[in-house]
N, CA, C and O of each residue as an XYZ file, in Angstrom:
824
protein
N      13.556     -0.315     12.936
C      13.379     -0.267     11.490
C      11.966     -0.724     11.138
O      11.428     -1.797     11.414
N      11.402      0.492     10.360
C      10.044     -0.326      9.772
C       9.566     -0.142      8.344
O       9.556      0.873      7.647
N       9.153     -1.447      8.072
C       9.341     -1.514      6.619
C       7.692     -1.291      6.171
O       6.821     -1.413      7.033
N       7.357     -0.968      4.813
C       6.050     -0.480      4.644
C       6.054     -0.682      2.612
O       7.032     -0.676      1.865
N       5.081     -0.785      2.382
C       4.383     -0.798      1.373
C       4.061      0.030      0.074
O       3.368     -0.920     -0.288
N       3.971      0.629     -0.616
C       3.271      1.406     -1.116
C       2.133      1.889     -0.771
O       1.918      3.096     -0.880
N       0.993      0.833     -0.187
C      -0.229      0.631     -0.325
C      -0.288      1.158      1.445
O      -1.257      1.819      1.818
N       0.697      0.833      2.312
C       0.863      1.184      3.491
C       1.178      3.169      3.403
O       0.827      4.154      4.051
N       1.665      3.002      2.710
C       2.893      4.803      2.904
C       1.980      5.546      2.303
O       1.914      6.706      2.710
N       1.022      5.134      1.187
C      -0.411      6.093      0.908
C      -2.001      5.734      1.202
O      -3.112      5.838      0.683
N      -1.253      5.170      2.554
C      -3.005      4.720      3.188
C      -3.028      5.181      4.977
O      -3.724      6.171      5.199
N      -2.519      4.717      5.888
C      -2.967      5.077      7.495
C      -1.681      4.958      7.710
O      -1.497      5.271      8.886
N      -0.517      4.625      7.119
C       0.628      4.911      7.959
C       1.483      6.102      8.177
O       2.403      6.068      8.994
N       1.245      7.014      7.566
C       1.337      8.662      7.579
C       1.450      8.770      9.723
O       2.227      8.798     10.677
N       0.256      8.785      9.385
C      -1.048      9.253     10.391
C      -0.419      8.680     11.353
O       0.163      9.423     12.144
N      -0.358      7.329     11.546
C       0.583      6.574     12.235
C       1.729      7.288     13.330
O       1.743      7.580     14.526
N       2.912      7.404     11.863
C       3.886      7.898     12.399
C       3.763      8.836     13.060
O       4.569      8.912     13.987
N       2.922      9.770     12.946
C       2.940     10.737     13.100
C       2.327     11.025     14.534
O       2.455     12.117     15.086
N       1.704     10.033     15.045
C       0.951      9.803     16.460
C       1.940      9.642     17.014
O       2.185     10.208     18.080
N       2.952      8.628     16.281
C       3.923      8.125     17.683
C       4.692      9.253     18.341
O       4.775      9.740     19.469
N       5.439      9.540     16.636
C       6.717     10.822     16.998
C       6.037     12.057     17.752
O       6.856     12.878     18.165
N       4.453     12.395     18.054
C       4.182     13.652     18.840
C       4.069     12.386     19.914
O       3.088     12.981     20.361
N       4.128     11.571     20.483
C       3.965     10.671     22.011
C       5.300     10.319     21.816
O       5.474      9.821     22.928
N       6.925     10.130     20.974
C       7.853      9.754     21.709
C       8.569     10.570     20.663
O       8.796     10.102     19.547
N       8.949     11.868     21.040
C       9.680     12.215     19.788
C      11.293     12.354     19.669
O      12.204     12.824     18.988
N      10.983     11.615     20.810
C      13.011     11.571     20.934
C      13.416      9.957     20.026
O      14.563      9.512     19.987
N      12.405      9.381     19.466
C      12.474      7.963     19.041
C      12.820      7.669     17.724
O      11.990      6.930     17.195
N      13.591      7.931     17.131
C      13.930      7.900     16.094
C      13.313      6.704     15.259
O      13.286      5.604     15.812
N      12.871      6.813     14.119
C      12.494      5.844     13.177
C      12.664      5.846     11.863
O      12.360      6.809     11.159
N      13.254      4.575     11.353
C      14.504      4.262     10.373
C      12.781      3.451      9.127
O      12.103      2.441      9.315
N      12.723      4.352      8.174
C      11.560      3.555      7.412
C      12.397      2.717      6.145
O      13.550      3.092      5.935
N      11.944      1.802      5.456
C      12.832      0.965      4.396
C      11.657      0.542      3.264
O      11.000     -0.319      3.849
N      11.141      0.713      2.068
C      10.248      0.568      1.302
C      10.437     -0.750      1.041
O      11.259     -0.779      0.126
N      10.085     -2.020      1.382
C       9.883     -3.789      0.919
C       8.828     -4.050      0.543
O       7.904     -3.301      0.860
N       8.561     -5.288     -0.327
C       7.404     -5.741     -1.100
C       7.348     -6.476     -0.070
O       8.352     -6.751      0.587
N       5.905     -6.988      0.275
C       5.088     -7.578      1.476
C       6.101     -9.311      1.925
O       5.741     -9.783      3.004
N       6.967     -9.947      1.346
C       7.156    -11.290      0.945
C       8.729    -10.977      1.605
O       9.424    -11.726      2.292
N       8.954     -9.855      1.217
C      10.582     -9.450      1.835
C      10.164     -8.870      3.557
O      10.745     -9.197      4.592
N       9.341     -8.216      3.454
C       8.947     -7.873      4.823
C       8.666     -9.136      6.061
O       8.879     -9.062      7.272
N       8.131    -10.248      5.277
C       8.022    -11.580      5.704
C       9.323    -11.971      6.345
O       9.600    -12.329      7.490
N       9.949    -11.813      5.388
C      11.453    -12.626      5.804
C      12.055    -11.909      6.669
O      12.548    -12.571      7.583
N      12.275    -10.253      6.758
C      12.768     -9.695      8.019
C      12.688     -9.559      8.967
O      13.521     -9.339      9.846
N      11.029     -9.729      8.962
C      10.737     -9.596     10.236
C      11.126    -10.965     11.060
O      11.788    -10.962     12.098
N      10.543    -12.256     10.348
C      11.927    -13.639     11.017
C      12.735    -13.502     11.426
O      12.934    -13.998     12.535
N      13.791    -12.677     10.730
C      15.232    -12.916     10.884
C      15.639    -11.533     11.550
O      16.804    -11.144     11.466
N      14.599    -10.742     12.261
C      14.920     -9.649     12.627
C      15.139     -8.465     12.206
O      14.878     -7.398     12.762
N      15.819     -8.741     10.810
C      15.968     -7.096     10.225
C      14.813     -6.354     10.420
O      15.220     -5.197     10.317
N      13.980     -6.323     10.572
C      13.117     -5.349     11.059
C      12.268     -5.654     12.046
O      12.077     -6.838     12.323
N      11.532     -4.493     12.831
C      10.832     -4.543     14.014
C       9.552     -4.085     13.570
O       8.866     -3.740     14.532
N       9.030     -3.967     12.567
C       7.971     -3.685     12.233
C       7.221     -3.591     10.993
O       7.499     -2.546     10.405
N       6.387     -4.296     10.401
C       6.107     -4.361      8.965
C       4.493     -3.859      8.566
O       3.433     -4.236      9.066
N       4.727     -2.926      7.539
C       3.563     -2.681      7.016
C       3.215     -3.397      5.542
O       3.848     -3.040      4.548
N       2.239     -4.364      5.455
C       2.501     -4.883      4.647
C       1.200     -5.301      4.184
O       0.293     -4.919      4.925
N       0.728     -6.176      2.871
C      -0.282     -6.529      2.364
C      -0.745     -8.110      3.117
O      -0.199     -9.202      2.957
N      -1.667     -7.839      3.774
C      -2.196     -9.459      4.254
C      -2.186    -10.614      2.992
O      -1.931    -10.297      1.830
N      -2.493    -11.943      3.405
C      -2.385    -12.097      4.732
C      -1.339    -12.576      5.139
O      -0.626    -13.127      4.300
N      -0.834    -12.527      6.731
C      -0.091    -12.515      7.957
C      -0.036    -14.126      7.944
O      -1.129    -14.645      7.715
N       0.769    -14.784      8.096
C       0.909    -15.826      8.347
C       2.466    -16.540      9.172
O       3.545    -16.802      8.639
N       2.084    -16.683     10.481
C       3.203    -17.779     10.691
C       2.819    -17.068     12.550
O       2.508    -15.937     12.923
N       3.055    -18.461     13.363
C       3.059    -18.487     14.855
C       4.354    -17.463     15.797
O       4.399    -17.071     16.963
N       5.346    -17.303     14.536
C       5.888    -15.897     15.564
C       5.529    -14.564     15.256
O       6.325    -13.763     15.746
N       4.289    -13.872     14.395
C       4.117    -13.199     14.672
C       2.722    -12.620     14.950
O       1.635    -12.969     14.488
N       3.078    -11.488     15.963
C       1.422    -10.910     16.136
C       1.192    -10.035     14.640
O       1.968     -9.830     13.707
N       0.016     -9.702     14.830
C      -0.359     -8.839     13.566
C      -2.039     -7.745     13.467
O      -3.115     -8.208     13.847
N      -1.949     -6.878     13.119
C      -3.469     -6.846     13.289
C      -4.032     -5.682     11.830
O      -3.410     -4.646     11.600
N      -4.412     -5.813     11.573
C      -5.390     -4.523     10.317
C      -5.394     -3.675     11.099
O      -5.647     -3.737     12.303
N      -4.949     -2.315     10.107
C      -4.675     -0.838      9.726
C      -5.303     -0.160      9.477
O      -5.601      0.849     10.116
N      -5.976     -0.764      7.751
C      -6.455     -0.275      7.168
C      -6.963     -0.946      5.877
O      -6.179     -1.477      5.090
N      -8.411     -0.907      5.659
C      -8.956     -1.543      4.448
C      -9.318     -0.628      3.231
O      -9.817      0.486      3.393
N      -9.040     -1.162      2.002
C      -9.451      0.333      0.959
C      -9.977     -0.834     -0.329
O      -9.571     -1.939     -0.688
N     -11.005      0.016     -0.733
C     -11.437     -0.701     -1.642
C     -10.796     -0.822     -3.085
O     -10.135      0.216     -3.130
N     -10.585     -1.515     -4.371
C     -10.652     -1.373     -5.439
C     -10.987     -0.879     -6.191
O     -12.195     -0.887     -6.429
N      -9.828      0.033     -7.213
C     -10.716      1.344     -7.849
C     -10.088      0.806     -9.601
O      -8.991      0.313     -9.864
N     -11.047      1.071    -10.402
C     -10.094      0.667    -12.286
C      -9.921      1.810    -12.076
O     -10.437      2.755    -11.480
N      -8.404      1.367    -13.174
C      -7.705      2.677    -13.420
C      -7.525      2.604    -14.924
O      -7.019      1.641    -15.500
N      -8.003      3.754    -15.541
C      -8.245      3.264    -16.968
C      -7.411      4.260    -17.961
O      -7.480      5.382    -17.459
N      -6.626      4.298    -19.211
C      -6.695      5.440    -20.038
C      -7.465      6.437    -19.966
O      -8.547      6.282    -19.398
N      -7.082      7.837    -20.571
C      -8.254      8.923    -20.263
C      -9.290      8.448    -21.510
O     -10.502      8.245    -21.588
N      -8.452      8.401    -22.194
C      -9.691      8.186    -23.541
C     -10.089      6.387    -23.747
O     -10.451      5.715    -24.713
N      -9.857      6.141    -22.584
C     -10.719      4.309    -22.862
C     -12.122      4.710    -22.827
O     -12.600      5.787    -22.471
N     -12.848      3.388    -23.368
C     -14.474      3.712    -23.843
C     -15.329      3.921    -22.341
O     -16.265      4.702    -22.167
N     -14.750      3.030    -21.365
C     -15.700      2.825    -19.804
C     -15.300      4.129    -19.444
O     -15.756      4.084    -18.302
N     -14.675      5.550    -19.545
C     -13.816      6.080    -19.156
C     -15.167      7.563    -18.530
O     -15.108      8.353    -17.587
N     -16.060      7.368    -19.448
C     -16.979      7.804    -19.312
C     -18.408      7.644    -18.469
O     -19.431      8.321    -18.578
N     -18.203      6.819    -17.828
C     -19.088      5.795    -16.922
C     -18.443      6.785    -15.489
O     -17.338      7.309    -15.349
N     -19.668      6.758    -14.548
C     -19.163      6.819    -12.764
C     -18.497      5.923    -12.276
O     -17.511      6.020    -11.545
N     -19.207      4.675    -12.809
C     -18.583      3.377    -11.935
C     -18.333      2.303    -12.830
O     -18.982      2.411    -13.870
N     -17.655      1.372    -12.767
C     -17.329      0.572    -13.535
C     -17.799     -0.625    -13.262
O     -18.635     -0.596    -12.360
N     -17.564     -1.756    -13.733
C     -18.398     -3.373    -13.498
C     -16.878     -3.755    -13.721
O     -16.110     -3.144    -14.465
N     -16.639     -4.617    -13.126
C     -15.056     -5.668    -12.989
C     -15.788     -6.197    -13.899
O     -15.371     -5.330    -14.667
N     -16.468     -6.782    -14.532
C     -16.880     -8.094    -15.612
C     -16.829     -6.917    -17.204
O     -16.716     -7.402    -18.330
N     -16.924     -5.575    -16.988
C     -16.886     -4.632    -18.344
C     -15.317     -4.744    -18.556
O     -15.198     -4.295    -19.696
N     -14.275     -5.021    -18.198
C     -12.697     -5.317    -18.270
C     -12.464     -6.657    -18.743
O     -11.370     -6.808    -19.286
N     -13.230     -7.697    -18.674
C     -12.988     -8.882    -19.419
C     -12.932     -8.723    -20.944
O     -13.768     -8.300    -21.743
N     -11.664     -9.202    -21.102
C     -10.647     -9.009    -22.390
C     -10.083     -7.799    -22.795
O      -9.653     -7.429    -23.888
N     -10.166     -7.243    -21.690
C      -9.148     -6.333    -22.116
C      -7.514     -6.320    -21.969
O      -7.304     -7.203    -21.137
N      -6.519     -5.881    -22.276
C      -5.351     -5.445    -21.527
C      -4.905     -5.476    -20.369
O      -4.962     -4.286    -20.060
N      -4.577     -5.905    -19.677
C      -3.848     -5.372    -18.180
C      -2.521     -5.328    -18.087
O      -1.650     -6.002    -18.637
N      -2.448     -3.982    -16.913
C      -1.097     -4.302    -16.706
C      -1.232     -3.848    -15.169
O      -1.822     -3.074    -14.415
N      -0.200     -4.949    -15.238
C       0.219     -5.581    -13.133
C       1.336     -5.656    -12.540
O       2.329     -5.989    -13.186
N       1.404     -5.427    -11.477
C       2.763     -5.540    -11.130
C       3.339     -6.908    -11.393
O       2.636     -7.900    -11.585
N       4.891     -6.908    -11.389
C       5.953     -8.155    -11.615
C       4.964     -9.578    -10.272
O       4.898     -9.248     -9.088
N       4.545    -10.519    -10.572
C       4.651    -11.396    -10.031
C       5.326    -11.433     -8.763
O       4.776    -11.325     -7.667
N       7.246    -11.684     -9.104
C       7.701    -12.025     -7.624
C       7.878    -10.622     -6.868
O       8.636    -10.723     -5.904
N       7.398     -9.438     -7.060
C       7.144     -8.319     -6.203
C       6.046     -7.933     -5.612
O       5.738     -7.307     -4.598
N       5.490     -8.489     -6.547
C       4.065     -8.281     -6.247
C       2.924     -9.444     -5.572
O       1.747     -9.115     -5.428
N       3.384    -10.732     -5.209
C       2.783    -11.819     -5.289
C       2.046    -11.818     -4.088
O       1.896    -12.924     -3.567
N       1.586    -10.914     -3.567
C       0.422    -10.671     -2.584
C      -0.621    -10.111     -3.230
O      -1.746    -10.609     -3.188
N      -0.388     -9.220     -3.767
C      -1.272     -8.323     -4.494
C      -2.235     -9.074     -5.761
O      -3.422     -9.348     -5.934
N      -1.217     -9.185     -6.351
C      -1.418    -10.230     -8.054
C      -2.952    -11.221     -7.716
O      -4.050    -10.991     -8.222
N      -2.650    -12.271     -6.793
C      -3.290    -13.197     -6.870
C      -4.922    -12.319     -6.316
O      -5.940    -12.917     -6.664
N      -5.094    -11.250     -5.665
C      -6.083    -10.474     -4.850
C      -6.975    -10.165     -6.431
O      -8.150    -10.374     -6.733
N      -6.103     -9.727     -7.023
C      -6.642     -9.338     -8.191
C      -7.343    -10.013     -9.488
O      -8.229     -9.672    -10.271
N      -6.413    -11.263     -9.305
C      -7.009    -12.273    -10.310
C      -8.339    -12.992     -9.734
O      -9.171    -13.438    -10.525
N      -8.478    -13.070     -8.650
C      -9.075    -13.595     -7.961
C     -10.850    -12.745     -8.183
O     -11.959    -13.127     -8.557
N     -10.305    -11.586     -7.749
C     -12.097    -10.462     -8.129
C     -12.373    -10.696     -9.262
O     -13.548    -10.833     -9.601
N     -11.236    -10.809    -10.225
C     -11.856    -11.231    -11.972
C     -12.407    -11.434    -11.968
O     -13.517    -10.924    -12.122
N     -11.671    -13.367    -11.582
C     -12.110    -14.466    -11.659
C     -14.184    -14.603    -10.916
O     -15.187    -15.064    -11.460
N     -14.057    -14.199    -10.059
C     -15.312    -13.735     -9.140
C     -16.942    -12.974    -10.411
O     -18.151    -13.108    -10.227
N     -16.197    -12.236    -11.582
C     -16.604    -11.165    -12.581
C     -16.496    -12.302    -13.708
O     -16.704    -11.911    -14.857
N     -16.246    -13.440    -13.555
C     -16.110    -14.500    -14.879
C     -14.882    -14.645    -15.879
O     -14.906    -15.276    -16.936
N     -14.256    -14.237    -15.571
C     -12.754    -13.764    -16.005
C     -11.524    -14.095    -15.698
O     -11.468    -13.904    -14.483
N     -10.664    -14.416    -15.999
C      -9.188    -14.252    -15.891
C      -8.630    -13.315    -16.750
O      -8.731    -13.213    -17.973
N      -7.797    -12.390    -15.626
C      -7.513    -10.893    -16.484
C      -6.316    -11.400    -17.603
O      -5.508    -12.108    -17.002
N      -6.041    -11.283    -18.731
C      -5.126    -11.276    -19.742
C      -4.216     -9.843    -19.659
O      -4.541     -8.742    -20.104
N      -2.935    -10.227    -18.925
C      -1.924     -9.543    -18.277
C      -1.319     -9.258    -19.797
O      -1.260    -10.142    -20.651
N      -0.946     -8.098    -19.974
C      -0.315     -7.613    -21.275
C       1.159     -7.118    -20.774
O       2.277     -7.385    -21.216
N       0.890     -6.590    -20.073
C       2.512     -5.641    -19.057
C       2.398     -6.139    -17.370
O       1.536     -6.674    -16.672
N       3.676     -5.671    -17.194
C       4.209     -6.245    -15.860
C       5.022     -5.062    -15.814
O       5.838     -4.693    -16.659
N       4.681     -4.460    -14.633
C       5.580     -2.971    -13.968
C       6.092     -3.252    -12.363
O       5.357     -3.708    -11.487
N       7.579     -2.860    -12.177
C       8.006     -2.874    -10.823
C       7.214     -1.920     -9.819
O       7.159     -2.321     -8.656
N       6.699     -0.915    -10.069
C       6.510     -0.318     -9.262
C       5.087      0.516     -9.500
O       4.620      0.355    -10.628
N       4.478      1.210     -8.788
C       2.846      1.313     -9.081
C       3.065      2.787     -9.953
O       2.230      3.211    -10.751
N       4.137      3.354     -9.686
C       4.670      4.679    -10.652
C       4.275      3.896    -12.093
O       3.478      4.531    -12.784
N       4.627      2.887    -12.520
C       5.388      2.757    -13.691
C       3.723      1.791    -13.923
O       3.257      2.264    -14.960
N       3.065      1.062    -13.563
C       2.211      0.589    -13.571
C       1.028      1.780    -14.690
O       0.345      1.653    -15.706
N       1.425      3.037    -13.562
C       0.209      4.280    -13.863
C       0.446      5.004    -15.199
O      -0.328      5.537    -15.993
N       1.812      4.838    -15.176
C       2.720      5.211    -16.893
C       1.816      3.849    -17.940
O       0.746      4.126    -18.483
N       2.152      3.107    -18.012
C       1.806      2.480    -18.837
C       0.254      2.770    -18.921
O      -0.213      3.172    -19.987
N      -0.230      2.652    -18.257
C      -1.851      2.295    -18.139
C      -2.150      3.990    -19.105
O      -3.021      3.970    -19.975
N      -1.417      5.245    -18.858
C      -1.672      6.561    -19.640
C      -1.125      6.528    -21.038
O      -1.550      7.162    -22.004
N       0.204      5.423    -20.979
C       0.437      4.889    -22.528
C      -0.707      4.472    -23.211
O      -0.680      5.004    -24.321
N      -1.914      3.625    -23.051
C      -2.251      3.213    -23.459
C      -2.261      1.473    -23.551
O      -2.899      0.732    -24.300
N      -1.579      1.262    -22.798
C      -1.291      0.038    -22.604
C      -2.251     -0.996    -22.118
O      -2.006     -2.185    -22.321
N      -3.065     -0.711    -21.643
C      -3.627     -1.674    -20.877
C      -4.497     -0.999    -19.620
O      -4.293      0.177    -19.318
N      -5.365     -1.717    -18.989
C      -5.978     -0.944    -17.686
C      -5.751     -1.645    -16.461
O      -5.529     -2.821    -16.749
N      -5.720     -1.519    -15.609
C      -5.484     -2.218    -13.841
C      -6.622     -1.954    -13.004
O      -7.623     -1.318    -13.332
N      -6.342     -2.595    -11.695
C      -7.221     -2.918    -10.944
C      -6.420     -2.338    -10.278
O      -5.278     -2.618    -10.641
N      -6.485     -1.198     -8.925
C      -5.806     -1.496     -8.195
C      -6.119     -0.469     -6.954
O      -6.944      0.425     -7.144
N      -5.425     -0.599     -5.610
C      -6.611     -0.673     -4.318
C      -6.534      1.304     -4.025
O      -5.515      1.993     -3.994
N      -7.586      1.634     -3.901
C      -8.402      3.183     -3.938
C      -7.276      3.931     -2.417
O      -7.833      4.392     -1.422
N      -5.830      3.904     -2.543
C      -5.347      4.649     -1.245
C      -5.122      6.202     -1.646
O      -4.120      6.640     -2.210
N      -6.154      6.879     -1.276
C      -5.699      8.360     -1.198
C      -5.071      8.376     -2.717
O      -4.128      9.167     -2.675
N      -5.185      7.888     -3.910
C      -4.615      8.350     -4.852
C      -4.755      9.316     -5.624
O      -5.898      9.554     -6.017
N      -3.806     10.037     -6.009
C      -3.603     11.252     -6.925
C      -4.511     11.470     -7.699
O      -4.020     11.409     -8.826
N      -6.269     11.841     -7.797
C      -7.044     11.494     -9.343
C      -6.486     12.570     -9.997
O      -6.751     12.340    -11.177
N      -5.794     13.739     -9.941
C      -5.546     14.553    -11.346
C      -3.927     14.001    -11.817
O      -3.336     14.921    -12.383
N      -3.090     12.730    -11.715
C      -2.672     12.223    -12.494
C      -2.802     12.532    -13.726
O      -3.955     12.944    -13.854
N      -2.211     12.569    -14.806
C      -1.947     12.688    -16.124
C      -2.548     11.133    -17.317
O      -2.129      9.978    -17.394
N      -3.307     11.636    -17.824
C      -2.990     10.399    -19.442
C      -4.387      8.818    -17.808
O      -4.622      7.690    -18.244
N      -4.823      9.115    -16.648
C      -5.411      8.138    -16.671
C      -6.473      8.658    -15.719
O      -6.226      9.469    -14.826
N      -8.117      7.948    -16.058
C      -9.140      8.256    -14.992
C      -9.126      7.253    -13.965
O      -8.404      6.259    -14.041
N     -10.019      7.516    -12.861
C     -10.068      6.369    -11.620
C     -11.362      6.414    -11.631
O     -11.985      7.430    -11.940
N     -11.925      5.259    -11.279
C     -13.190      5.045    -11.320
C     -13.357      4.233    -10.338
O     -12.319      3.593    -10.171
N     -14.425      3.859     -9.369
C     -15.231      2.836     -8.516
C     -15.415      1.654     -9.236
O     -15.416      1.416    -10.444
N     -15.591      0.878     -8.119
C     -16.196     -0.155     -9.064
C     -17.410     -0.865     -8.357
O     -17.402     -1.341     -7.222
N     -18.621     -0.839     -9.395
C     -20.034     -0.533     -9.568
C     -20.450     -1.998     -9.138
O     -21.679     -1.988     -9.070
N     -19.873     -3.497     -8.756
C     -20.519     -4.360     -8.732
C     -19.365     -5.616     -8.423
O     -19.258     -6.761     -8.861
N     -18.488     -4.725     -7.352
C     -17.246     -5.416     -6.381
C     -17.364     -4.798     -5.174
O     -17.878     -3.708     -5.426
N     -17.151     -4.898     -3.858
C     -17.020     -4.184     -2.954
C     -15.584     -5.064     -1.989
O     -15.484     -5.175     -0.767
N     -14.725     -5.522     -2.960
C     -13.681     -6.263     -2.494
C     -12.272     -5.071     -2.230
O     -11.706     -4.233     -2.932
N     -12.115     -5.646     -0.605
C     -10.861     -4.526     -0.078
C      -9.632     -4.921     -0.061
O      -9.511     -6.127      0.154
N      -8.487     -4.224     -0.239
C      -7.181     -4.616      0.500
C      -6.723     -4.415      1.390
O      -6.497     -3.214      1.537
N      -6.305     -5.261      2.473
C      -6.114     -4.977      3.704
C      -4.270     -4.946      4.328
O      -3.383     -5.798      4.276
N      -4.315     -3.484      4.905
C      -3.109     -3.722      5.327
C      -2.713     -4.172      6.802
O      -3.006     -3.600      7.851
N      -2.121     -5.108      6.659
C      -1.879     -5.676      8.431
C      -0.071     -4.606      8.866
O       0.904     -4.304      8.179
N      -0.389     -4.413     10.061
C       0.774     -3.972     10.523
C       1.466     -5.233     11.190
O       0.632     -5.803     11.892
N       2.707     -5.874     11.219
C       3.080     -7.187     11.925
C       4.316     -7.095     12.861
O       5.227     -6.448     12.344
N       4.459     -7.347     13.515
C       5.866     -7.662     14.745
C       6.305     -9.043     15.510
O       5.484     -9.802     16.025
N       7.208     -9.179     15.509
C       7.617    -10.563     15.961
C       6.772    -10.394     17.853
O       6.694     -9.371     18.533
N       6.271    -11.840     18.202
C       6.159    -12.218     19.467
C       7.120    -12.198     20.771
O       6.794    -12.097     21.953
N       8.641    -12.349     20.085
C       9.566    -11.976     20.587
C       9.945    -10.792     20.863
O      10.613    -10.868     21.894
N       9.886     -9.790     20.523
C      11.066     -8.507     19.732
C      11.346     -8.003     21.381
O      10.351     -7.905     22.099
N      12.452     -7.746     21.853
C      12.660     -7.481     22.982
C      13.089     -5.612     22.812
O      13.882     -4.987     23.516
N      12.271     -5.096     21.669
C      12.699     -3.832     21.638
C      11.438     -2.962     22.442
O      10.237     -3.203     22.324
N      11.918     -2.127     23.100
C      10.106     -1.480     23.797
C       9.755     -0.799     23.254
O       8.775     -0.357     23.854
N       9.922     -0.162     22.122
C       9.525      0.867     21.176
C       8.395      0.168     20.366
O       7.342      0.709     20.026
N       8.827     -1.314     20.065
C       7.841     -1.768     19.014
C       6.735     -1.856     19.773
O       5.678     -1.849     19.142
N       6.638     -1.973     21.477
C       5.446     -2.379     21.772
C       4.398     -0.666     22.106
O       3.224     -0.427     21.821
N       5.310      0.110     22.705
C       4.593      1.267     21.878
C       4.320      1.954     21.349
O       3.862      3.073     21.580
N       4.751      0.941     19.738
C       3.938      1.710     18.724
C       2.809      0.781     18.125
O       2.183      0.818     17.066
N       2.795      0.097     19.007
C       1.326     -0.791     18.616
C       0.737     -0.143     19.375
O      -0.087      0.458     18.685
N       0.564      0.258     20.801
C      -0.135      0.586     21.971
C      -0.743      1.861     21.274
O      -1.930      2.177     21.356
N       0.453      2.719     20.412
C      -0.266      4.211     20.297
C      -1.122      3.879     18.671
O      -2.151      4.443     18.297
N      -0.341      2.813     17.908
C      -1.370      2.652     16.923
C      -2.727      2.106     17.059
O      -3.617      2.278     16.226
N      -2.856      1.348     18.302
C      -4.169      0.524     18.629
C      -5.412      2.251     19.629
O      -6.526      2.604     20.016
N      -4.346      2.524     19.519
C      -5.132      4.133     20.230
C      -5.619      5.191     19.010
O      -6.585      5.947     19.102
N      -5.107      5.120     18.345
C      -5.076      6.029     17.008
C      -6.433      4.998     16.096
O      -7.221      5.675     15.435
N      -6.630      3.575     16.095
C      -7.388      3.207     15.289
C      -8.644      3.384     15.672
O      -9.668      3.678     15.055
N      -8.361      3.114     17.016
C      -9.677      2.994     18.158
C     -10.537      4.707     17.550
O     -11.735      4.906     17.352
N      -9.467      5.595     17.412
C     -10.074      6.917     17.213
C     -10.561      7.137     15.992
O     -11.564      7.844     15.900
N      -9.907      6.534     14.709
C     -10.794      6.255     13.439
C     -12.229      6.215     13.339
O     -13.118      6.952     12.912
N     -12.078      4.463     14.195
C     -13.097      3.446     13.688
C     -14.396      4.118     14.606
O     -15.556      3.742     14.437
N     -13.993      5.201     15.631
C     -15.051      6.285     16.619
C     -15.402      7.365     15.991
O     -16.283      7.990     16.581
N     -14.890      8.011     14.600
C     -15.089      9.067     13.944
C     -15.817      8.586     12.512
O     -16.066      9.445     11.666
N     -16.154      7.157     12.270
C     -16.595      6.779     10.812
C     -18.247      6.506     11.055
O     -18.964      6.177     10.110
């Protein structure tokens, strides 16, 4: 069983899977969508053998290693005023609106974000709170508010919102892939072996 992200399922874990199942395709693999904090806890207690999840990795039973880093992109109304700009300044969003994911779903993410504000002179003034990055992208085309949030392969002809760079941050999110030190399953160990082969081939093509 491997559990994954949002930020995982539209960034290098595609690609991933997809290495293993042409190197073991008799191997069946069971995927489960968890917020990074639940992925924590399964992988402890076993429910799962493999986590894609938002760093950082913390605790002595497990190994872990980066996937994949993607930078921070605003995501703004079509008709907001910056909307018209190439790139944006994280410090041109101070006082505006935001909207972020829920806290206890999101509480990897959240603090990444307040944090670049904060970096831009700011603490973002959270207006909305969305479960899920669907509903995040709804609001933000309502009109609601604008977000921060990390540049994976996303959809830019979306509806009701633009994506923009940002002109004077170069702060990433990183996804760690994690597995217990224990796991006596042999599958988990090669699908690190074929993912550590697959990155090796990336980080040789950039």
């Amino acid at each position: 069983m491997i559990g994954y992200t949002d930020f995982a399922i539209n960034g290098r874990l595609p690609s991933i899977l997809a290495a293993f199942h042409e190197a073991l395709p008799a191997v069946d693999i069971d995927l489960i969508r968890r917020d990074s904090h639940e992925q924590l806890e399964d992988l402890a207690s076993e429910r799962l053998d493999m986590g894609f999840l938002t760093g950082a990795v913390n605790g002595k039973e497990l190994q872990h290693c980066c996937v994949h880093q993607t930078p921070f992109v605003a995501v703004l109304p079509a008709h907001h005023r910056l909307a018209a700009l190439d790139a944006v300044p994280v410090k041109a969003l101070a006082g505006e609106s935001f909207v972020l994911g829920e806290i206890h779903q999101w509480r990897h993410l959240v603090p990444q974000i307040q944090a670049l504000c904060l970096e831009a002179g700011f603490m973002p003034r959270i207006a909305r709170e969305a479960p899920n990055s669907d509903s995040i992208f709804g609001l933000v085309a309502a009109g609601m508010g604008v977000t921060l949030y990390p540049d994976c392969h996303l959809n830019y002809d979306r509806p009701g919102i633009v994506i923009r760079p940002l002109s004077d941050s170069d702060t990433k999110l990183t996804t760690e892939m994690a597995w217990l030190n224990s796991s006596t399953n042999p599958a988990v160990y090669r699908f690190v072996e074929i993912t550590g082969k697959l990155l090796e081939q990336v980080s040789a093509s950039e």
